[in-house]
């Protein structure tokens, strides 16, 4: 089979061959396999720019990798023994030969969209709204790749709103001071300009149709979780929802008003966690990180809501930075939550 070898930088010590596509690429030091593929201009289906979803799942044919996540959260034992792994959460320890489960492209494909508006949610988080040529029909919790033709770069962002009738789609995006893509997308001067939009990807979603729901979000992850709640009102009827949200200041809890609106029809308890500014005098607001309080919050909830005391019956949605997700997963595992009922969207720190 003819190999198409993509190389934009000097050759690295290690390389990876995708045996069923003909692509091969250099493996960058300390980078995940997915990051190396992206740097080489190869688009592997993935969700790790906004989280972990098994979208990039591959099979290891030859070589050695180190996984940054516990695989038993994602695969059953037979799949692990067969060599399934996530390139987005794995670093190569040797030259690799892998097999992808979905088609691989050499560049992002999709349809054209026009930047319709940019609105402020916080000083650092903006809502980007696009109008596409035709409906793309995403589900709440999914993401897509947005490509800037002028920069020949793309990033993955979760949908915060979708309207297939008007073909308008919104994404909550954190502005990175040194991030070429976020700076371009969120520049008001680019309203009216075209970007490329891939097909919707990912399966971040509500896992169970009964039992209480725990939501943990930080930063722009608020929008993705709120979107799932809005689209799941029938599934959540009569169920308790505990929504824990971590931000630097209370003003950055930008979905608080919409959560209050949803609370008129759903049993939502929203607890803000503030990591930097003081919370003196604020009611039902916690000082510090979610993970520093998570065990006590859940134990107190179970004491006050005895019917929710069996944590194996809970569903969990996590959306935020890797540290928040990994630390939360460790605590939930210790407390007896069922891994099959946990879905998470781990935002990769890519610099935007």
Coordinates of C-alpha atoms in Angstrom, one line a residue:
X1 CA 0.0 0.0 0.0
X2 CA 1.3 3.5 -0.9
X3 CA 2.1 5.5 2.3
X4 CA 1.4 9.2 2.4
X5 CA 3.9 10.5 4.9
X6 CA 3.1 13.9 6.4
X7 CA 6.0 15.8 7.8
X8 CA 6.0 19.5 8.6
X9 CA 9.0 19.4 11.0
X10 CA 12.3 17.6 11.1
X11 CA 12.0 13.8 11.5
X12 CA 11.5 12.6 15.0
X13 CA 12.9 9.6 16.7
X14 CA 9.5 7.7 16.6
X15 CA 6.8 7.4 14.0
X16 CA 3.3 6.0 13.7
X17 CA 1.8 4.1 10.7
X18 CA -2.0 3.9 10.3
X19 CA -2.1 0.5 8.6
X20 CA -5.6 0.7 7.1
X21 CA -5.2 4.2 5.6
X22 CA -1.7 4.4 4.3
X23 CA -0.9 7.5 6.4
X24 CA 2.2 7.7 8.6
X25 CA 3.5 10.6 10.7
X26 CA 6.2 11.5 13.2
X27 CA 5.5 11.2 16.9
X28 CA 6.5 14.4 18.8
X29 CA 8.2 14.2 22.1
X30 CA 5.7 14.4 25.1
X31 CA 2.8 14.9 22.7
X32 CA -0.2 12.5 22.5
X33 CA -0.5 10.4 19.4
X34 CA -3.5 12.5 18.4
X35 CA -1.6 15.8 18.8
X36 CA 1.2 14.4 16.6
X37 CA -1.3 13.5 13.9
X38 CA -2.9 16.9 14.0
X39 CA 0.6 18.6 13.8
X40 CA 1.2 16.5 10.7
X41 CA -2.0 17.7 9.1
X42 CA -3.9 14.4 9.6
X43 CA -7.4 14.6 10.9
X44 CA -8.3 11.6 13.0
X45 CA -11.9 11.6 14.4
X46 CA -11.6 12.9 17.9
X47 CA -13.3 14.7 20.8
X48 CA -10.4 15.4 23.0
X49 CA -9.9 19.0 22.0
X50 CA -13.1 19.4 24.0
X51 CA -13.0 16.1 25.8
X52 CA -12.8 12.3 25.8
X53 CA -15.5 10.4 23.8
X54 CA -13.9 7.3 22.3
X55 CA -14.4 9.0 18.9
X56 CA -10.7 8.5 18.1
X57 CA -10.6 4.9 19.3
X58 CA -7.9 2.8 17.6
X59 CA -6.5 -0.7 17.8
X60 CA -2.8 -1.1 18.6
X61 CA -1.3 -3.5 16.1
X62 CA 2.3 -3.2 17.1
X63 CA 4.3 -1.1 19.5
X64 CA 4.0 0.2 23.1
X65 CA 2.0 3.1 24.4
X66 CA 1.4 4.7 27.8
X67 CA -2.3 5.6 28.5
X68 CA -3.0 8.8 30.5
X69 CA -6.4 7.5 31.6
X70 CA -7.7 4.3 33.1
X71 CA -8.9 2.3 30.2
X72 CA -11.5 0.4 32.2
X73 CA -13.5 3.6 32.4
X74 CA -13.9 3.4 28.6
X75 CA -13.5 -0.2 27.5
X76 CA -14.5 -3.6 28.7
X77 CA -11.8 -6.2 29.4
X78 CA -12.1 -7.9 26.1
X79 CA -11.6 -4.6 24.2
X80 CA -8.6 -3.8 26.3
X81 CA -7.1 -7.2 25.6
X82 CA -7.8 -6.7 21.9
X83 CA -5.6 -3.6 22.0
X84 CA -8.2 -0.8 21.9
X85 CA -6.9 2.6 23.1
X86 CA -7.5 6.3 22.7
X87 CA -4.8 8.2 20.8
X88 CA -5.9 11.5 22.4
X89 CA -5.0 10.1 25.8
X90 CA -1.9 8.1 24.9
X91 CA 1.8 8.7 24.4
X92 CA 4.0 6.5 22.3
X93 CA 6.8 4.5 24.0
X94 CA 8.1 3.0 20.7
X95 CA 7.4 3.1 16.9
X96 CA 3.7 2.3 16.4
X97 CA 1.5 0.5 14.0
X98 CA -2.2 1.3 14.6
X99 CA -5.6 0.6 13.0
X100 CA -8.3 3.2 13.1
X101 CA -12.0 2.4 13.4
X102 CA -13.1 5.4 11.4
X103 CA -11.9 7.0 8.2
X104 CA -8.9 9.3 8.4
X105 CA -8.5 12.4 6.3
X106 CA -5.5 14.5 5.4
X107 CA -7.5 17.7 6.0
X108 CA -10.6 18.8 7.7
X109 CA -13.7 18.5 5.5
X110 CA -17.2 19.8 5.9
X111 CA -19.3 22.7 4.8
X112 CA -19.0 26.5 4.8
X113 CA -20.4 28.7 7.5
X114 CA -20.5 32.4 8.1
X115 CA -19.7 34.0 11.5
X116 CA -23.1 35.6 12.5
X117 CA -22.3 37.1 15.9
X118 CA -19.9 37.2 18.8
X119 CA -21.3 37.9 22.3
X120 CA -19.6 38.3 25.7
X121 CA -20.4 35.7 28.4
X122 CA -17.5 36.6 30.6
X123 CA -14.3 38.7 30.0
X124 CA -12.6 35.6 28.7
X125 CA -15.5 33.4 27.3
X126 CA -17.5 34.4 24.2
X127 CA -20.4 32.8 22.4
X128 CA -19.6 32.4 18.7
X129 CA -22.7 31.9 16.5
X130 CA -22.4 30.6 12.9
X131 CA -24.9 30.2 10.1
X132 CA -24.2 27.2 7.9
X133 CA -25.1 26.4 4.3
X134 CA -27.4 23.5 5.3
X135 CA -28.5 22.0 8.6
X136 CA -25.8 19.8 10.3
X137 CA -28.1 18.3 13.0
X138 CA -25.9 17.9 16.0
X139 CA -27.0 16.4 19.3
X140 CA -26.5 18.2 22.5
X141 CA -23.1 17.2 23.9
X142 CA -21.5 16.8 20.5
X143 CA -18.8 19.0 19.0
X144 CA -17.4 19.9 15.6
X145 CA -14.1 21.1 14.1
X146 CA -14.0 24.7 13.0
X147 CA -11.4 25.5 10.4
X148 CA -10.0 28.9 9.5
X149 CA -8.9 28.7 5.8
X150 CA -6.5 31.7 6.2
X151 CA -4.6 30.0 9.0
X152 CA -4.9 26.4 7.8
X153 CA -5.7 25.4 11.3
X154 CA -8.8 24.0 13.1
X155 CA -9.9 23.5 16.7
X156 CA -12.8 21.4 18.1
X157 CA -15.6 23.1 20.1
X158 CA -18.7 21.8 21.7
X159 CA -22.2 23.0 20.7
X160 CA -23.8 25.3 23.3
X161 CA -26.9 25.9 21.2
X162 CA -28.3 24.5 17.9
X163 CA -31.1 25.5 15.6
X164 CA -31.4 23.3 12.5
X165 CA -34.4 25.3 11.2
X166 CA -32.4 28.5 11.0
X167 CA -29.1 26.7 10.5
X168 CA -27.6 28.6 13.4
X169 CA -25.1 27.0 15.8
X170 CA -23.4 28.5 18.8
X171 CA -20.1 27.6 20.6
X172 CA -18.8 28.9 23.9
X173 CA -15.1 29.6 23.4
X174 CA -12.4 30.7 25.8
X175 CA -10.2 33.4 24.4
X176 CA -6.5 32.5 24.7
X177 CA -4.1 35.4 24.6
X178 CA -1.6 33.5 22.5
X179 CA -4.2 31.3 20.7
X180 CA -4.3 32.0 16.9
X181 CA -7.6 30.2 16.4
X182 CA -9.6 31.7 19.3
X183 CA -8.2 35.2 18.6
X184 CA -9.3 34.9 15.0
X185 CA -12.7 33.4 15.7
X186 CA -13.6 35.9 18.4
X187 CA -12.3 39.0 16.6
X188 CA -15.4 41.2 15.8
X189 CA -13.8 42.2 12.6
X190 CA -14.3 38.7 11.3
X191 CA -18.1 38.7 11.6
X192 CA -19.4 37.9 8.2
X193 CA -16.3 35.9 7.2
X194 CA -16.4 32.2 6.3
X195 CA -15.1 29.2 8.3
X196 CA -15.2 25.5 7.7
X197 CA -17.5 23.3 9.8
X198 CA -17.1 19.5 10.1
X199 CA -19.9 17.1 10.7
X200 CA -20.9 16.8 14.4
X201 CA -18.9 14.3 16.4
X202 CA -18.8 12.7 19.8
X203 CA -21.1 10.9 22.2
X204 CA -20.9 13.0 25.4
X205 CA -24.4 12.5 26.7
X206 CA -26.7 11.5 29.6
X207 CA -26.2 7.8 30.3
X208 CA -29.3 6.7 32.3
X209 CA -33.0 7.5 32.1
X210 CA -33.5 7.2 35.8
X211 CA -31.8 8.1 39.1
X212 CA -30.2 11.4 40.1
X213 CA -27.7 13.3 38.0
X214 CA -24.5 14.9 39.0
X215 CA -23.1 17.6 36.7
X216 CA -19.6 19.1 37.3
X217 CA -18.5 21.9 35.0
X218 CA -15.8 24.6 34.7
X219 CA -15.3 27.5 32.4
X220 CA -16.8 27.2 28.9
X221 CA -17.9 23.7 29.9
X222 CA -21.0 25.3 31.4
X223 CA -22.5 25.9 28.0
X224 CA -22.1 22.3 26.9
X225 CA -23.7 20.9 30.0
X226 CA -26.5 23.4 30.0
X227 CA -27.2 22.4 26.4
X228 CA -27.6 18.7 27.4
X229 CA -30.0 19.7 30.3
X230 CA -32.1 21.7 28.0
X231 CA -32.4 18.9 25.5
X232 CA -33.1 16.3 28.2
X233 CA -36.0 17.8 30.1
X234 CA -38.3 14.8 29.5
X235 CA -35.6 12.3 30.6
X236 CA -34.9 14.4 33.8
X237 CA -38.5 14.9 34.9
X238 CA -38.8 14.0 38.5
X239 CA -35.1 13.3 38.9
X240 CA -32.7 15.3 41.2
X241 CA -29.9 17.2 39.4
X242 CA -26.9 18.4 41.4
X243 CA -25.0 21.0 39.4
X244 CA -21.5 21.9 40.7
X245 CA -19.8 24.7 38.8
X246 CA -16.2 26.0 39.3
X247 CA -15.1 29.4 38.2
X248 CA -12.6 32.0 39.4
X249 CA -15.3 34.5 40.4
X250 CA -19.1 34.5 40.8
X251 CA -19.6 36.7 37.7
X252 CA -18.1 33.9 35.6
X253 CA -21.0 31.6 36.5
X254 CA -22.7 32.7 33.3
X255 CA -25.4 30.0 33.1
X256 CA -26.8 30.7 36.6
X257 CA -29.8 32.6 35.2
X258 CA -30.7 29.9 32.7
X259 CA -30.3 27.2 35.4
X260 CA -32.8 29.1 37.6
X261 CA -35.2 29.1 34.6
X262 CA -34.8 25.4 34.1
X263 CA -35.4 24.9 37.9
X264 CA -39.0 25.8 37.3
X265 CA -39.5 22.5 35.6
X266 CA -36.6 20.4 36.8
X267 CA -35.3 19.6 40.3
X268 CA -31.9 21.4 39.9
X269 CA -29.6 22.4 42.8
X270 CA -26.9 24.7 41.6
X271 CA -23.8 25.2 43.8
X272 CA -21.1 27.6 42.6
X273 CA -17.5 27.0 43.6
X274 CA -15.2 30.1 43.5
X275 CA -11.5 29.5 43.3
X276 CA -10.0 33.1 43.5
X277 CA -12.3 35.9 44.6
X278 CA -13.8 35.9 48.1
X279 CA -17.3 34.6 48.8
X280 CA -18.0 36.4 52.1
X281 CA -21.7 37.0 52.6
X282 CA -22.8 34.8 49.6
X283 CA -25.3 32.1 50.4
X284 CA -25.0 28.6 49.0
X285 CA -21.6 29.4 47.4
X286 CA -18.4 27.5 48.2
X287 CA -14.8 28.8 48.4
X288 CA -12.3 26.6 46.6
X289 CA -12.2 23.9 43.9
X290 CA -15.0 21.5 43.4
X291 CA -12.8 18.5 43.9
X292 CA -11.7 19.7 47.4
X293 CA -15.4 19.6 48.5
X294 CA -16.8 16.9 46.3
X295 CA -16.8 14.0 48.8
X296 CA -18.4 16.1 51.5
X297 CA -21.0 17.6 49.1
X298 CA -22.1 14.1 48.0
X299 CA -22.2 12.7 51.5
X300 CA -24.3 15.6 52.7
X301 CA -26.6 15.2 49.7
X302 CA -27.1 11.5 50.5
X303 CA -27.8 12.3 54.1
X304 CA -30.5 14.9 53.2
X305 CA -31.9 12.8 50.3
X306 CA -31.9 9.1 51.4
X307 CA -33.4 7.9 48.2
X308 CA -30.3 9.1 46.4
X309 CA -27.8 7.4 48.8
X310 CA -26.9 4.6 46.3
X311 CA -24.3 6.3 44.2
X312 CA -24.3 3.3 41.8
X313 CA -27.6 4.6 40.5
X314 CA -26.4 8.1 39.7
X315 CA -25.6 9.4 36.2
X316 CA -22.6 11.8 36.0
X317 CA -21.7 14.5 33.4
X318 CA -18.3 16.1 33.7
X319 CA -17.1 18.9 31.4
X320 CA -13.9 20.9 31.9
X321 CA -10.1 20.8 32.1
X322 CA -8.1 17.6 32.5
X323 CA -7.3 18.2 36.2
X324 CA -10.9 18.7 37.1
X325 CA -12.0 15.6 35.2
X326 CA -9.2 13.3 36.4
X327 CA -9.5 14.3 40.1
X328 CA -13.3 14.0 40.0
X329 CA -13.2 10.6 38.4
X330 CA -10.8 9.4 41.2
X331 CA -13.1 10.6 43.9
X332 CA -16.2 9.2 42.3
X333 CA -14.5 5.8 41.9
X334 CA -13.7 5.8 45.6
X335 CA -17.3 6.6 46.5
X336 CA -18.7 3.7 44.5
X337 CA -20.1 5.5 41.3
X338 CA -20.6 3.1 38.4
X339 CA -18.1 3.9 35.6
X340 CA -20.7 2.9 33.0
X341 CA -22.9 5.8 34.1
X342 CA -20.2 8.4 33.8
X343 CA -19.8 10.5 30.6
X344 CA -17.1 13.2 30.4
X345 CA -15.8 15.9 28.1
X346 CA -12.2 16.6 28.9
X347 CA -11.0 19.9 27.4
X348 CA -7.5 19.7 26.2
X349 CA -5.2 22.6 27.1
X350 CA -4.2 23.4 23.5
X351 CA -3.6 27.2 23.7
X352 CA -6.6 27.9 21.4

